[in-house]
Coordinates of C-alpha atoms in Angstrom, one line a residue:
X1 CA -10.8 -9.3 -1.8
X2 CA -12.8 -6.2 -1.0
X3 CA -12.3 -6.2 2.4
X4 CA -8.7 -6.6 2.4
X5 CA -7.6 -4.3 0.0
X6 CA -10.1 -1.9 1.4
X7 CA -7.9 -2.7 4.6
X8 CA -4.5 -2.3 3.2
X9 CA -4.9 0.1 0.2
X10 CA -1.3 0.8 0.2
X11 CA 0.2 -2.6 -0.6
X12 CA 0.0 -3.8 -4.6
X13 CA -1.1 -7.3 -4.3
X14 CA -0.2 -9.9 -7.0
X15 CA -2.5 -12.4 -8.5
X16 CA -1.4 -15.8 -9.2
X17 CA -3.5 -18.7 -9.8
X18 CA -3.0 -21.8 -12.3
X19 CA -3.0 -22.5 -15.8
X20 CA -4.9 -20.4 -18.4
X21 CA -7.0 -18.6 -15.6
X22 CA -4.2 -16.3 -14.2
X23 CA -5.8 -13.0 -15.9
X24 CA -9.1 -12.5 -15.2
X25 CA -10.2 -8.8 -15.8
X26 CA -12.5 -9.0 -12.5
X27 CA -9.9 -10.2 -10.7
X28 CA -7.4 -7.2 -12.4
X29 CA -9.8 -4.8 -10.5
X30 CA -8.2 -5.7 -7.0
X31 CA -5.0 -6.8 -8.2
X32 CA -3.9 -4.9 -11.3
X33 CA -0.8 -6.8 -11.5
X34 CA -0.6 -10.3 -12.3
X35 CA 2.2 -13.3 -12.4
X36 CA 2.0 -13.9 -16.0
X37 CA 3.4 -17.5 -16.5
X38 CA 5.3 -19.8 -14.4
X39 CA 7.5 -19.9 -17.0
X40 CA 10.0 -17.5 -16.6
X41 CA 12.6 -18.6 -20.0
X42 CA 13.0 -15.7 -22.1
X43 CA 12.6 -17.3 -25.9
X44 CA 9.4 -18.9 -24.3
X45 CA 8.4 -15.6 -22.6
X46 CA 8.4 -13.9 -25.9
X47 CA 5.1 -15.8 -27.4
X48 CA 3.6 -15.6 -23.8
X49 CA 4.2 -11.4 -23.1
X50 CA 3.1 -10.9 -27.1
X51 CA -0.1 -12.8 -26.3
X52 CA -1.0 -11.5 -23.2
X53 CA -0.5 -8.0 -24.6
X54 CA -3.6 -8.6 -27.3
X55 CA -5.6 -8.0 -24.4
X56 CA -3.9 -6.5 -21.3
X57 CA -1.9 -4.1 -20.4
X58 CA 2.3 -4.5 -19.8
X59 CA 1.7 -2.7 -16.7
X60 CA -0.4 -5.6 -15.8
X61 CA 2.1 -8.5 -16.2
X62 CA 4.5 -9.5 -13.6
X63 CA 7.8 -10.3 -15.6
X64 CA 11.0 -11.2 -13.9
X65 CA 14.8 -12.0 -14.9
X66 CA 15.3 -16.1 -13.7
X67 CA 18.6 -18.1 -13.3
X68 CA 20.1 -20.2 -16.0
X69 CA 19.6 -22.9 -17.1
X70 CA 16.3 -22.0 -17.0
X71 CA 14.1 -24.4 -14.8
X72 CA 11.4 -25.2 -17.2
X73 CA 12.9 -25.5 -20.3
X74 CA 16.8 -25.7 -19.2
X75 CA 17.4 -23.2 -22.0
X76 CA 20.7 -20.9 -21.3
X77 CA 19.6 -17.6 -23.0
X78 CA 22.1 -14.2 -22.2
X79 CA 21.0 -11.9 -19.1
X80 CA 20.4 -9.0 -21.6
X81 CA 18.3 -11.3 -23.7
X82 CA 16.2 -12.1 -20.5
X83 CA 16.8 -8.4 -19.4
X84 CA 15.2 -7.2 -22.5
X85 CA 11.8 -9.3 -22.5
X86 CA 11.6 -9.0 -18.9
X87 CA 11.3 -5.1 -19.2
X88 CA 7.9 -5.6 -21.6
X89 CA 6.6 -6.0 -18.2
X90 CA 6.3 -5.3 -14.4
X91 CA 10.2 -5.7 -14.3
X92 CA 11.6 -8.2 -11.6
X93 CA 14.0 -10.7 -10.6
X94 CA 13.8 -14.2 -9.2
X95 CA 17.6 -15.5 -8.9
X96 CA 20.3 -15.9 -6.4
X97 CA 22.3 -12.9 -6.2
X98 CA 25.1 -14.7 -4.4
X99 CA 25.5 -16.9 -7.4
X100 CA 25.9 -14.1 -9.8
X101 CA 29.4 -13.5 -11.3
X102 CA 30.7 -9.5 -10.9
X103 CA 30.1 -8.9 -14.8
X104 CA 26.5 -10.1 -13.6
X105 CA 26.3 -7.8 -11.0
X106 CA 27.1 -5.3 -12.8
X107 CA 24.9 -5.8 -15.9
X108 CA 22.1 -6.2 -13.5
X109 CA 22.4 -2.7 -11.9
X110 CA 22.6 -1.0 -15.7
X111 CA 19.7 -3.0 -16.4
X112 CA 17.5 -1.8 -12.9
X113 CA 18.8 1.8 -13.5
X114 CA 17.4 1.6 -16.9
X115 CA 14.1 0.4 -16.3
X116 CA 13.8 3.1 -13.6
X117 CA 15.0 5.7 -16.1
X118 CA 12.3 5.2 -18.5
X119 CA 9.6 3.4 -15.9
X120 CA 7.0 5.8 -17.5
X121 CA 7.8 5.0 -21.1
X122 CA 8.0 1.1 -20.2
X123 CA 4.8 0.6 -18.0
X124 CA 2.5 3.6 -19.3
X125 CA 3.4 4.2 -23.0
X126 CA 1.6 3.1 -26.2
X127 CA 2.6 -0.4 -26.8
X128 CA 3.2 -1.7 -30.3
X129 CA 4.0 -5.3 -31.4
X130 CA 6.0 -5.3 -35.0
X131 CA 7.5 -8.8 -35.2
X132 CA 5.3 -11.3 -34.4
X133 CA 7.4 -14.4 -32.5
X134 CA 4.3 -17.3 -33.7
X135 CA 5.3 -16.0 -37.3
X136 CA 8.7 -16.1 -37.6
X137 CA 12.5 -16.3 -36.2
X138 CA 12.5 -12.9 -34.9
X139 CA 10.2 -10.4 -32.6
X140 CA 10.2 -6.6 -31.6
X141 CA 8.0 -4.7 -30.3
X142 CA 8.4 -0.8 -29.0
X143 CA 6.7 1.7 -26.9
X144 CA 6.0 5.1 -27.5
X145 CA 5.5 8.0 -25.0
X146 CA 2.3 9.7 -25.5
X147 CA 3.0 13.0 -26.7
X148 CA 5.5 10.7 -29.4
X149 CA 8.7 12.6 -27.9
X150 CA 10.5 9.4 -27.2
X151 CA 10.5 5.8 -28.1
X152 CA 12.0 2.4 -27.1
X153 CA 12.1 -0.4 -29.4
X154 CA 13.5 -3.8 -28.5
X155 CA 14.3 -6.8 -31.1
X156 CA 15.0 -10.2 -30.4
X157 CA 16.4 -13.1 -32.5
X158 CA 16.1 -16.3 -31.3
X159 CA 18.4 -18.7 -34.0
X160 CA 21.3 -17.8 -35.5
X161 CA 21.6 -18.5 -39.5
X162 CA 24.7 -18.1 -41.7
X163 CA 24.7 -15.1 -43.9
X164 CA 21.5 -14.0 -42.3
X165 CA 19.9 -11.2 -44.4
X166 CA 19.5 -7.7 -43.5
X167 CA 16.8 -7.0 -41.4
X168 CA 14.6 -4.4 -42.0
X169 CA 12.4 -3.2 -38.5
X170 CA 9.4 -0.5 -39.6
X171 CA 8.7 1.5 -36.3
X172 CA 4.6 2.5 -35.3
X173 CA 3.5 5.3 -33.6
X174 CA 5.6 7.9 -34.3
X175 CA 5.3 11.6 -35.4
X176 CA 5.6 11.5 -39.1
X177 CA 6.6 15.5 -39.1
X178 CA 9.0 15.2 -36.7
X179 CA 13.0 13.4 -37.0
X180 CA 14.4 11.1 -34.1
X181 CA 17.7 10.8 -32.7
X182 CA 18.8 7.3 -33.4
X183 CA 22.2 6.8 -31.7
X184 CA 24.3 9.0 -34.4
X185 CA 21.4 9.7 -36.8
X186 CA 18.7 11.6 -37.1
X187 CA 15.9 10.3 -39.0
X188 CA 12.6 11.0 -40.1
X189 CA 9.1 9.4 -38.6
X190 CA 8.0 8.4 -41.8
X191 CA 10.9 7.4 -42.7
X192 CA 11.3 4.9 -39.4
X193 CA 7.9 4.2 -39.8
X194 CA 7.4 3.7 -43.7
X195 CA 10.9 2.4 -44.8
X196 CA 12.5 1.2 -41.3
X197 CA 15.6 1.0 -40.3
X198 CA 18.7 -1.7 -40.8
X199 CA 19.1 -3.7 -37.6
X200 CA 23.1 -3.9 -37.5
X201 CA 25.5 -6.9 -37.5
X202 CA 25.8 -6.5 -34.0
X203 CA 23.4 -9.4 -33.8
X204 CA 25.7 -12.5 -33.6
X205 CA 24.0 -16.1 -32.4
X206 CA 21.2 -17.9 -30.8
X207 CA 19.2 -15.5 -28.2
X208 CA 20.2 -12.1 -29.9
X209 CA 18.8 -8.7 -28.9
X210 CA 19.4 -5.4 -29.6
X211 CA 17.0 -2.1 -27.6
X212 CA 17.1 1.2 -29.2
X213 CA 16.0 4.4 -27.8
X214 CA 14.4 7.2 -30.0
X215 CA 14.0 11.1 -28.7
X216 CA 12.5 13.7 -30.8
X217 CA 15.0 16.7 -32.0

């Protein structure tokens, strides 16, 4: 491994090896970017990107958008609900693009031009798990820029319930002097962080997400 990225500095190799031994911080020295799971469905995807985080970096985890059903599980999950957990990661896709519908296509190239957009914030900001998906029905997590001017915070549902109650989503790693544009609002850190923040009724049925982005005013 020395010898040939010694050879080739320029190219960003991938790890990849079997089961539990993919990540391997000795291994991370040569190849700082690593194929995180075979398994590539987002609801599964959620437990594995939240795990791996406890100990490496999302810069460090190759994540990538799949086809549906998806081949492991033959779950059909939403491409903004696989959109959305893909991005807590090296952001990717592994699909047939001549199989994609226009509204696909489309979605797709919002998606990439996000991720570009706010590459920095995704790949290099502080990272912060809220929900935790072994605990409960639902998971978010959010990053935060380093100087705490911006945020982005995703959510994911995976059931739906009947008259499912409010959700309340306390934010981490924000400045508690300073208020946040929140689409029309303007809130407080604290407030985000100490009270939280509704999660709307936007949320409708199985593999829901919502992202929100926060800038400092």
């Amino acid at each position: 491994l020395e010898k040939i990225t010694a050879a080739y500095p320029d190219i960003l190799f991938e790890g990849c090896s079997g089961g539990g031994g993919r990540f391997d911080a000795g291994f991370l020295y040569y190849m700082p970017q690593t194929w995180t799971s075979d398994n590539t469905d987002a609801v599964a995807r959620l437990k594995i990107q939240y795990g791996t985080s406890l100990l490496y970096p999302i810069s460090s985890m190759g994540a990538h958008v799949s086809a549906i059903p998806n081949h492991q599980t033959g779950r059909e999950t939403s491409l903004t609900m696989r959109g959305n957990a893909a991005m807590a990661g090296v952001f990717g896709y592994e699909l047939d693009l001549t199989q994609l519908t226009t509204e696909e296509q489309a979605e797709i190239k919002e998606q990439v031009a996000f991720y570009k957009k706010h590459r920095q914030l995704l790949q290099y900001g502080t990272f912060y798990r809220l929900e935790s998906p072994f605990e409960g029905n639902d998971t978010a997590w959010m990053f935060v820029s380093k100087d705490q001017t911006e945020a982005l915070v995703f959510y994911f549902r995976v059931l739906a319930e009947a008259a499912h109650p409010l959700v309340t989503l306390k934010l981490a790693g924000l400045d508690e002097t300073a208020n946040y544009q929140l689409y029309e609002r303007v809130i407080g850190g604290d407030e985000l962080m100490n009270i939280g923040f509704y999660i709307d009724s936007e949320i409708y049925g199985d593999y829901a997400t919502r992202r929100f982005y926060l800038q400092k005013v």
